[in-house]
Tab-separated table of C-alpha atoms and ligand atoms in Angstrom:
chain	number	residue	atom	x	y	z
A	1	MET	CA	55.508	31.360	168.428
A	2	THR	CA	55.248	29.364	165.277
A	3	ILE	CA	57.789	28.464	162.664
A	4	GLU	CA	55.626	30.112	160.224
A	5	ASN	CA	56.074	33.512	161.829
A	6	LEU	CA	59.878	32.931	162.383
A	7	VAL	CA	60.751	32.868	158.740
A	8	PRO	CA	61.141	36.226	157.241
A	9	GLU	CA	58.586	36.952	154.132
A	10	ASP	CA	61.408	38.045	152.036
A	11	HIS	CA	63.650	34.678	152.517
A	12	PHE	CA	64.816	33.241	149.446
A	13	LEU	CA	63.189	29.850	150.442
A	14	ARG	CA	59.819	31.614	150.691
A	15	LYS	CA	60.020	32.945	147.342
A	16	LEU	CA	61.290	29.706	146.279
A	17	ASP	CA	58.157	28.120	147.517
A	18	ARG	CA	55.779	30.712	146.176
A	19	LEU	CA	57.214	29.738	142.735
A	20	VAL	CA	57.787	26.189	142.844
A	21	ASP	CA	55.234	23.413	143.859
A	22	PHE	CA	57.319	20.449	144.482
A	23	SER	CA	54.277	17.914	144.790
A	24	PHE	CA	55.152	16.792	141.189
A	25	ILE	CA	57.815	14.658	143.066
A	26	TYR	CA	54.900	12.310	144.417
A	27	GLU	CA	53.834	11.598	140.878
A	28	GLU	CA	57.498	10.940	139.749
A	29	THR	CA	58.191	8.603	142.692
A	30	LYS	CA	54.819	6.875	143.196
A	31	GLU	CA	55.949	3.648	141.595
A	32	TYR	CA	58.840	3.225	144.063
A	33	TYR	CA	56.680	3.320	147.269
A	34	CYS	CA	54.072	0.531	148.516
A	35	HIS	CA	50.992	2.339	149.955
A	36	HIS	CA	49.432	-0.897	151.538
A	37	ASN	CA	52.066	-2.294	153.885
A	38	GLY	CA	55.542	-1.782	155.463
A	39	ARG	CA	56.583	1.134	157.745
A	40	PRO	CA	56.005	4.583	156.543
A	41	SER	CA	58.695	5.800	154.549
A	42	ILE	CA	60.452	9.109	154.148
A	43	ASP	CA	58.384	11.576	152.183
A	44	PRO	CA	60.024	11.996	148.669
A	45	VAL	CA	59.471	15.766	148.676
A	46	ILE	CA	61.554	15.978	151.969
A	47	LEU	CA	64.190	13.961	150.438
A	48	VAL	CA	64.377	16.018	147.425
A	49	LYS	CA	64.298	19.406	149.348
A	50	TYR	CA	67.015	17.960	151.863
A	51	LEU	CA	69.212	17.611	148.909
A	52	LEU	CA	68.354	20.923	147.553
A	53	VAL	CA	69.166	22.722	150.642
A	54	GLY	CA	72.655	21.320	150.431
A	55	TYR	CA	73.022	22.227	146.992
A	56	LEU	CA	71.363	25.897	147.261
A	57	TYR	CA	73.676	26.752	150.413
A	58	GLY	CA	76.925	24.976	149.388
A	59	ILE	CA	76.807	22.502	152.339
A	60	GLU	CA	78.707	19.393	150.856
A	61	SER	CA	78.232	16.729	153.312
A	62	GLU	CA	74.911	15.021	154.076
A	63	ARG	CA	75.723	14.829	157.574
A	64	ARG	CA	76.231	18.648	157.569
A	65	ILE	CA	72.925	19.136	155.782
A	66	GLU	CA	71.078	17.334	158.604
A	67	GLN	CA	72.782	19.600	161.198
A	68	GLU	CA	72.055	22.670	159.510
A	69	ILE	CA	68.369	21.755	158.955
A	70	GLN	CA	68.091	20.962	162.811
A	71	VAL	CA	69.137	24.670	163.721
A	72	ASN	CA	67.893	26.647	160.868
A	73	MET	CA	64.404	27.663	161.045
A	74	ALA	CA	64.060	28.633	157.284
A	75	TYR	CA	65.392	25.020	156.167
A	76	ARG	CA	62.899	23.426	158.477
A	77	TRP	CA	60.132	25.334	157.293
A	78	PHE	CA	61.080	24.806	153.596
A	79	LEU	CA	61.048	20.976	154.346
A	80	GLY	CA	57.645	21.281	156.164
A	81	LEU	CA	59.162	20.329	159.475
A	82	ASP	CA	57.840	21.818	162.652
A	83	LEU	CA	60.033	23.360	165.408
A	84	ASP	CA	59.813	19.947	167.336
A	85	GLU	CA	59.814	17.551	164.354
A	86	ARG	CA	62.824	15.153	163.936
A	87	VAL	CA	64.934	15.909	160.952
A	88	PRO	CA	65.510	12.664	158.826
A	89	ASP	CA	68.896	11.169	159.321
A	90	HIS	CA	71.542	11.711	156.765
A	91	SER	CA	72.212	8.097	156.348
A	92	THR	CA	68.283	7.516	155.608
A	93	ILE	CA	68.392	10.035	152.951
A	94	SER	CA	71.786	8.602	151.650
A	95	GLN	CA	70.237	5.105	151.454
A	96	ASN	CA	66.973	6.296	149.976
A	97	ARG	CA	68.581	8.218	147.379
A	98	ARG	CA	71.052	5.347	146.405
A	99	ARG	CA	68.756	2.404	146.630
A	100	ARG	CA	65.295	3.719	145.797
A	101	PHE	CA	66.084	6.234	143.267
A	102	GLY	CA	69.728	5.111	142.194
A	103	GLY	CA	69.712	4.790	138.438
A	104	GLU	CA	66.159	6.032	137.949
A	105	ASN	CA	66.950	9.509	136.665
A	106	LEU	CA	65.085	11.248	139.427
A	107	LEU	CA	67.334	14.106	139.673
A	108	ARG	CA	67.300	14.511	135.837
A	109	ARG	CA	63.509	14.847	135.955
A	110	LEU	CA	63.780	17.267	138.805
A	111	PHE	CA	66.191	19.297	136.623
A	112	GLU	CA	63.857	19.165	133.718
A	113	HIS	CA	60.733	19.926	135.708
A	114	ILE	CA	62.488	23.300	136.964
A	115	LEU	CA	63.725	24.060	133.456
A	116	HIS	CA	60.350	23.583	131.854
A	117	LEU	CA	58.969	25.770	134.716
A	118	CYS	CA	61.477	28.515	133.444
A	119	MET	CA	60.443	27.945	129.915
A	120	GLY	CA	56.799	28.240	130.915
A	121	LYS	CA	57.734	31.707	132.604
A	122	GLY	CA	59.389	32.890	129.518
A	123	LEU	CA	62.981	32.716	130.990
A	124	VAL	CA	64.345	30.602	128.027
A	125	ASP	CA	64.087	31.260	124.694
A	126	GLY	CA	66.321	28.729	123.163
A	127	LYS	CA	67.677	30.918	120.422
A	128	LEU	CA	71.158	31.116	121.596
A	129	ILE	CA	72.779	28.334	123.440
A	130	LEU	CA	76.389	28.654	125.064
A	131	THR	CA	78.167	25.570	126.035
A	132	ASP	CA	81.230	24.887	127.960
A	133	SER	CA	82.783	22.033	130.256
A	134	THR	CA	84.326	22.105	133.549
A	135	HIS	CA	86.266	19.649	135.639
A	136	VAL	CA	84.775	18.129	138.814
A	137	LYS	CA	87.240	16.244	141.084
A	138	ALA	CA	86.365	12.669	141.555
A	139	ASN	CA	86.298	10.962	145.050
A	140	ALA	CA	89.411	8.871	144.026
A	141	SER	CA	92.875	8.482	145.463
A	142	PHE	CA	95.673	10.278	143.531
A	143	GLN	CA	97.924	7.132	144.273
A	144	ALA	CA	95.601	4.409	143.527
A	145	ASN	CA	95.862	4.188	139.693
A	146	VAL	CA	97.031	1.295	137.421
A	147	LYS	CA	97.760	1.376	133.743
A	148	VAL	CA	95.711	-0.858	131.756
A	149	LEU	CA	95.586	-1.528	127.849
A	150	ALA	CA	92.258	-0.485	126.833
A	151	GLU	CA	90.265	-0.801	123.546
A	152	HIS	CA	89.411	2.439	121.835
A	153	GLU	CA	85.768	2.787	122.627
A	154	THR	CA	83.423	3.571	119.638
A	155	THR	CA	81.801	7.061	120.439
A	156	ASP	CA	79.017	9.057	119.105
A	157	TYR	CA	81.585	11.426	117.424
A	158	MET	CA	83.484	8.787	115.806
A	159	GLU	CA	79.950	7.084	114.547
A	160	ARG	CA	78.991	10.371	113.148
A	161	LEU	CA	82.393	10.725	111.412
A	162	ASP	CA	82.055	7.142	109.889
A	163	ARG	CA	78.476	7.865	108.575
A	164	TYR	CA	80.018	11.034	106.708
A	165	GLU	CA	82.918	9.069	105.426
A	166	ALA	CA	80.646	6.392	104.241
A	167	GLU	CA	78.284	8.808	102.538
A	168	GLU	CA	81.071	10.692	100.767
A	169	ARG	CA	82.891	7.555	99.629
A	170	ARG	CA	79.641	6.032	98.105
A	171	ARG	CA	79.088	9.329	96.319
A	172	LEU	CA	82.609	9.492	95.013
A	173	GLU	CA	82.561	5.768	93.817
A	174	ASP	CA	79.118	6.059	92.195
A	175	SER	CA	80.351	8.998	90.127
A	176	GLY	CA	83.493	7.009	89.125
A	177	ALA	CA	85.764	9.699	90.821
A	178	ILE	CA	87.649	7.052	92.903
A	179	LYS	CA	87.756	3.317	92.500
A	180	PRO	CA	85.750	1.140	94.702
A	181	GLN	CA	87.302	0.096	98.028
A	182	ARG	CA	88.552	-3.495	97.923
A	183	THR	CA	86.779	-5.585	100.701
A	184	GLY	CA	88.568	-5.679	103.948
A	185	CYS	CA	90.200	-2.270	103.273
A	186	GLY	CA	87.439	-0.413	105.091
A	187	LYS	CA	87.899	0.043	108.756
A	188	LYS	CA	91.300	-0.259	110.060
A	189	GLU	CA	91.678	-2.178	113.295
A	190	ARG	CA	91.902	0.352	115.928
A	191	LYS	CA	95.005	-0.082	118.265
A	192	LYS	CA	94.752	-0.640	121.983
A	193	VAL	CA	95.667	2.405	123.862
A	194	GLU	CA	97.418	2.506	127.412
A	195	LYS	CA	94.962	4.116	129.959
A	196	THR	CA	95.247	5.268	133.717
A	197	VAL	CA	92.517	3.819	135.728
A	198	SER	CA	91.604	4.739	139.192
A	199	ILE	CA	91.138	1.620	141.336
A	200	THR	CA	88.830	3.732	143.816
A	201	ASP	CA	86.749	5.067	141.078
A	202	PRO	CA	87.188	3.280	137.611
A	203	GLU	CA	84.700	5.288	135.988
A	204	ALA	CA	86.764	8.588	136.404
A	205	GLY	CA	89.048	9.674	133.846
A	206	MET	CA	92.623	11.158	134.231
A	207	LEU	CA	92.589	14.835	133.303
A	208	ARG	CA	95.771	16.182	131.819
A	209	ARG	CA	95.128	19.566	130.164
A	210	PRO	CA	97.237	22.743	130.348
A	211	GLY	CA	96.306	25.050	133.173
A	212	LYS	CA	93.903	22.285	135.057
A	213	PRO	CA	94.780	20.155	137.878
A	214	GLU	CA	96.181	16.784	136.963
A	215	GLY	CA	94.298	13.840	138.401
A	216	MET	CA	91.072	11.827	138.258
A	217	HIS	CA	87.850	13.950	137.376
A	218	TYR	CA	84.610	14.040	135.647
A	219	LEU	CA	83.881	16.902	133.294
A	220	SER	CA	80.478	18.584	133.496
A	221	HIS	CA	79.298	19.672	129.988
A	222	GLN	CA	76.818	22.404	130.525
A	223	SER	CA	74.707	24.392	128.110
A	224	VAL	CA	73.134	27.687	129.093
A	225	ASP	CA	70.521	29.701	127.550
A	226	ALA	CA	71.661	33.246	126.823
A	227	ALA	CA	68.254	35.108	127.754
A	228	HIS	CA	68.493	34.684	131.379
A	229	GLY	CA	71.405	32.281	131.895
A	230	ILE	CA	69.207	29.148	132.679
A	231	VAL	CA	71.125	26.012	132.539
A	232	VAL	CA	69.323	23.852	129.738
A	233	ASP	CA	71.434	20.730	129.591
A	234	VAL	CA	73.966	18.890	131.700
A	235	ALA	CA	76.150	15.889	130.490
A	236	VAL	CA	78.717	14.286	132.540
A	237	THR	CA	81.583	12.282	130.945
A	238	PRO	CA	84.920	11.011	132.449
A	239	GLY	CA	87.642	13.531	132.756
A	240	ASN	CA	89.821	12.312	129.846
A	241	THR	CA	86.879	12.892	127.302
A	242	SER	CA	87.487	15.966	124.736
A	243	ASP	CA	84.776	18.679	124.947
A	244	SER	CA	83.603	18.175	121.232
A	245	GLU	CA	82.732	14.441	121.983
A	246	PRO	CA	79.338	14.791	123.443
A	247	TYR	CA	78.436	18.136	121.956
A	248	LEU	CA	76.339	17.026	118.888
A	249	ALA	CA	74.366	14.617	120.766
A	250	ARG	CA	73.640	17.151	123.482
A	251	ILE	CA	72.361	19.753	120.723
A	252	GLU	CA	70.232	17.120	119.416
A	253	HIS	CA	68.897	16.202	122.658
A	254	MET	CA	68.103	20.029	123.561
A	255	ARG	CA	66.031	20.394	120.016
A	256	ASN	CA	64.238	17.028	120.054
A	257	HIS	CA	63.872	16.362	123.549
A	258	LEU	CA	63.380	19.957	125.180
A	259	GLY	CA	61.893	21.367	122.033
A	260	LEU	CA	64.323	24.360	121.949
A	261	ASN	CA	64.481	26.290	118.514
A	262	ILE	CA	68.137	26.865	118.397
A	263	GLU	CA	69.243	29.102	115.825
A	264	THR	CA	72.733	29.979	117.118
A	265	THR	CA	75.431	28.314	119.508
A	266	GLY	CA	78.545	29.677	121.139
A	267	ALA	CA	81.338	27.730	122.439
A	268	ASP	CA	85.150	27.651	123.003
A	269	SER	CA	87.725	26.778	120.478
A	270	ALA	CA	87.656	22.998	121.539
A	271	TYR	CA	84.522	22.654	119.900
A	272	GLY	CA	85.442	24.140	116.527
A	273	THR	CA	86.030	20.767	114.590
A	274	SER	CA	85.356	20.450	111.153
A	275	LEU	CA	82.755	17.723	111.742
A	276	ILE	CA	80.895	19.754	114.301
A	277	TYR	CA	80.948	22.688	112.025
A	278	ARG	CA	79.206	20.487	109.212
A	279	ALA	CA	76.778	18.949	111.407
A	280	MET	CA	75.577	22.092	112.785
A	281	GLU	CA	75.186	23.500	109.268
A	282	ASP	CA	73.269	20.269	108.487
A	283	MET	CA	71.004	21.084	111.360
A	284	GLY	CA	70.815	24.818	110.309
A	285	ILE	CA	72.475	26.047	113.446
A	286	HIS	CA	75.241	28.694	113.330
A	287	LEU	CA	78.189	28.055	115.385
A	288	HIS	CA	80.465	30.738	116.977
A	289	THR	CA	83.884	29.762	118.326
A	290	PRO	CA	87.061	31.717	118.750
A	291	GLY	CA	89.261	31.982	115.668
A	292	ALA	CA	91.498	28.986	114.861
A	293	THR	CA	94.989	29.225	116.164
A	294	GLY	CA	98.038	28.090	113.515
A	295	GLY	CA	97.368	26.308	110.424
A	296	VAL	CA	98.993	23.694	108.098
A	297	ASN	CA	102.835	23.779	108.494
A	298	TYR	CA	104.311	23.134	105.021
A	299	LYS	CA	107.796	21.878	104.724
A	300	VAL	CA	108.124	23.220	101.275
A	301	GLU	CA	107.937	26.616	99.449
A	302	PHE	CA	104.680	25.901	97.557
A	303	THR	CA	101.695	25.970	99.800
A	304	ARG	CA	98.203	25.095	98.809
A	305	GLU	CA	97.381	28.715	97.388
A	306	ALA	CA	99.983	28.104	94.643
A	307	PHE	CA	97.624	25.470	93.268
A	308	GLU	CA	94.425	26.414	91.283
A	309	TYR	CA	91.460	24.437	91.657
A	310	LYS	CA	89.506	23.334	88.669
A	311	LYS	CA	85.771	22.536	89.519
A	312	GLU	CA	84.665	21.481	86.241
A	313	LYS	CA	87.389	18.654	86.340
A	314	ASP	CA	87.741	18.283	89.994
A	315	CYS	CA	91.443	18.666	89.834
A	316	PHE	CA	94.172	20.920	91.047
A	317	ILE	CA	96.734	22.471	88.554
A	318	CYS	CA	100.017	23.007	89.950
A	319	PRO	CA	102.601	26.008	89.187
A	320	ALA	CA	104.192	23.773	86.242
A	321	GLY	CA	100.671	23.490	84.714
A	322	LYS	CA	100.317	19.783	85.557
A	323	GLU	CA	97.259	18.155	86.956
A	324	LEU	CA	96.687	16.676	90.542
A	325	THR	CA	93.865	14.315	90.069
A	326	LEU	CA	91.659	12.974	92.924
A	327	ARG	CA	93.052	9.435	93.940
A	328	SER	CA	91.286	8.485	97.162
A	329	LEU	CA	89.371	9.438	100.291
A	330	GLU	CA	91.332	9.003	103.468
A	331	ARG	CA	90.733	9.384	107.379
A	332	GLU	CA	93.411	11.683	108.674
A	333	HIS	CA	93.073	11.957	112.521
A	334	TYR	CA	89.453	13.315	112.820
A	335	ASN	CA	89.268	14.577	109.397
A	336	ILE	CA	88.072	12.923	106.239
A	337	CYS	CA	90.162	14.163	103.216
A	338	ARG	CA	89.982	14.071	99.457
A	339	THR	CA	93.537	13.174	98.346
A	340	TYR	CA	94.664	14.888	95.059
A	341	ARG	CA	98.169	13.522	93.770
A	342	ALA	CA	100.409	14.563	90.844
A	343	ASP	CA	101.860	12.176	88.470
A	344	ARG	CA	105.257	10.832	89.564
A	345	LYS	CA	106.820	11.153	86.323
A	346	ASP	CA	105.621	14.896	85.988
A	347	CYS	CA	107.260	15.838	89.483
A	348	ARG	CA	110.537	13.722	88.619
A	349	ALA	CA	111.117	15.639	85.641
A	350	CYS	CA	109.880	19.108	87.110
A	351	PRO	CA	112.540	21.704	87.738
A	352	MET	CA	110.680	22.853	90.656
A	353	LEU	CA	110.603	19.620	92.418
A	354	ASN	CA	112.565	20.853	95.672
A	355	ARG	CA	110.269	23.935	96.002
A	356	CYS	CA	107.227	21.718	95.778
A	357	VAL	CA	107.708	18.184	97.323
A	358	SER	CA	109.329	17.012	100.573
A	359	ASP	CA	112.063	14.785	100.663
A	360	SER	CA	109.977	11.951	102.004
A	361	HIS	CA	107.580	12.035	99.099
A	362	ARG	CA	108.017	11.332	95.612
A	363	SER	CA	105.231	13.551	93.999
A	364	ARG	CA	102.957	16.307	95.332
A	365	THR	CA	99.802	15.695	97.276
A	366	ILE	CA	97.122	17.856	98.279
A	367	ARG	CA	94.538	16.770	100.939
A	368	VAL	CA	91.204	18.382	100.962
A	369	ASN	CA	88.960	18.105	104.068
A	370	ILE	CA	85.236	17.375	102.988
A	371	PHE	CA	83.987	19.542	105.554
A	372	GLU	CA	86.231	22.372	104.434
A	373	GLU	CA	83.384	24.434	102.800
A	374	ALA	CA	81.099	24.097	105.672
A	375	VAL	CA	83.827	25.417	108.074
A	376	ARG	CA	84.448	28.334	105.681
A	377	ARG	CA	80.767	29.218	105.563
A	378	GLN	CA	80.317	29.029	109.278
A	379	ARG	CA	83.506	31.046	109.784
A	380	GLU	CA	82.331	33.906	107.541
A	381	LYS	CA	81.036	36.021	110.474
A	382	ASP	CA	84.287	35.625	112.446
A	383	GLY	CA	85.354	38.945	113.886
A	384	THR	CA	82.231	40.744	113.134
A	385	PRO	CA	80.538	42.418	116.176
A	386	ILE	CA	77.937	39.772	116.545
A	387	HIS	CA	80.553	37.211	116.726
A	388	LYS	CA	82.578	39.107	119.415
A	389	HIS	CA	79.320	39.741	121.366
A	390	ILE	CA	78.341	35.736	121.274
A	391	LEU	CA	81.782	34.981	122.579
A	392	LYS	CA	81.529	37.544	125.230
A	393	LEU	CA	78.193	36.162	126.316
A	394	ARG	CA	79.836	32.773	126.503
A	395	GLN	CA	82.414	33.935	128.967
A	396	ILE	CA	79.912	35.547	130.950
A	397	TRP	CA	77.358	32.961	131.214
A	398	CYS	CA	79.297	29.729	130.912
A	399	GLU	CA	82.333	30.673	132.997
A	400	GLY	CA	80.429	32.748	135.215
A	401	SER	CA	77.887	29.801	135.960
A	402	PHE	CA	80.938	27.451	136.699
A	403	ALA	CA	82.436	29.834	138.963
A	404	ALA	CA	79.073	30.486	140.850
A	405	GLN	CA	78.674	26.630	141.038
A	406	LYS	CA	82.031	25.889	142.343
A	407	TRP	CA	81.887	28.565	144.720
A	408	MET	CA	78.277	28.217	146.253
A	409	HIS	CA	76.739	25.011	144.711
A	410	ASN	CA	79.069	22.297	145.307
A	411	LEU	CA	80.574	21.806	141.902
A	412	ARG	CA	84.186	21.646	143.106
A	413	ARG	CA	84.426	18.072	143.976
A	414	LEU	CA	82.460	14.701	144.333
A	415	PHE	CA	81.798	12.774	147.515
A	416	ARG	CA	80.419	9.770	146.053
A	417	ARG	CA	81.804	7.395	143.160
A	418	GLY	CA	80.923	6.456	139.803
A	419	ILE	CA	79.330	8.247	136.852
A	420	GLU	CA	76.015	7.932	138.052
A	421	ALA	CA	76.789	9.724	141.355
A	422	ALA	CA	78.796	12.336	139.454
A	423	ARG	CA	75.735	13.043	137.036
A	424	ASP	CA	73.289	13.580	139.927
A	425	HIS	CA	75.695	15.839	141.524
A	426	CYS	CA	76.201	18.079	138.595
A	427	LEU	CA	72.397	18.128	137.873
A	428	LEU	CA	71.717	19.134	141.362
A	429	SER	CA	74.292	21.759	141.249
A	430	ALA	CA	72.645	23.048	137.821
A	431	THR	CA	69.300	22.790	139.322
A	432	ALA	CA	70.280	24.850	142.369
A	433	LEU	CA	71.661	27.596	140.060
A	434	ASN	CA	68.444	27.550	137.894
A	435	LEU	CA	66.507	28.029	140.964
A	436	LYS	CA	68.248	31.026	142.176
A	437	ARG	CA	68.158	32.617	138.689
A	438	MET	CA	64.221	32.004	138.452
A	439	VAL	CA	63.767	33.607	141.823
A	440	LYS	CA	66.009	36.476	141.020
A	441	CYS	CA	64.128	37.102	137.618
A	442	LEU	CA	60.350	36.515	138.966
A	443	GLU	CA	60.333	37.690	142.431
B	501	SF4	S1	106.938	19.127	91.547
B	501	SF4	FE1	104.981	18.266	90.586
B	501	SF4	S2	103.345	19.064	91.351
B	501	SF4	FE2	105.145	20.454	91.888
B	501	SF4	S3	105.163	22.130	90.425
B	501	SF4	FE3	106.397	20.485	89.596
B	501	SF4	S4	105.110	18.961	88.513
B	501	SF4	FE4	103.894	20.240	89.545
């Protein structure tokens, strides 16, 4: 009796082995091994397969993976171990993973290798990419938290917003539409904010969202190709990051690094910020998100619709026939607005003052988001059958993938600490899902 004839021909791991040649791991890891001296070390392919068994079969602890490989013929066969061969100790695997490959992105390269394999087999076309995020519980005590005052971090999202603002300001100042900004009036100093930080895992973030469990979490931001549900990108952030924050950088990564020719994307309403709409339009990508809820709350009777925009003079005409001229460019939360204001003298003498101006103001102001037109153009397809179809696909592939990963591929919680461990964990979970979908499509 041999191990070869103990494993059924149609076993999932046999099918996987026929499709994926894991020997590329030797090439990827050759610089971490010395071939001339020292004790023979653990085979890097065995290390990767050992971890994959855990994520493919939902075995969370490395100690239990070792036990399962000892008694399961198919797992042994997949790792290339004979019936009487010793299974590598879980602590050896742990130490190798942490010390030898920690911070070396080996698991990202594994994820991308499998992804390129899927792309080569025609399972990814890259035309429609669907994105969502899910929370993964950090390995942190709920009680061991402290409150600290922290600086606002400069994020990629805010830097992009700054660039658009600088560009618009230069354009308006050069055309004489607004006065040049006085030196020192540019960026306001950002206030420090109070943050809850975990003592056991300071890199995790406090998740506080309606309908989600409160506590220290990481967020796995995952993008899925709509052709066969292959996960094409995984990014991990602390749990207190907004979904829109890493989105544009990840889209650029998929286009530039993976070479995907993205035409359309779908995401939930958290991604529908005006900056994202504008940046996506600049990239030539059509973004579909669910319709916006709510709108501007006016305290007065005259809403913006009561004012007529005159393009040639770049001003608004109010119901009393007075002009609201462009005065400044202002940052309002995450929006950049052109501010139009009526003359105080006109408003003071106006019989419609109390229908138009709130008590706290002396003249009427209208703020126009500089991305407004881009948002309008991108939202033109809202409610159409294709828009509804894309949002349905987003639910199926994104939420369906997360459900499968949480149920079967260890995405529910983390065993190790730190954002690097969280990233490796989410990448392995996505790799396991991709391998299963690849086998399902090709075998
Ligand atoms: S209050 Fe001012 S802006 Fe409003 S209608 Fe009168 S003049 Fe025009």
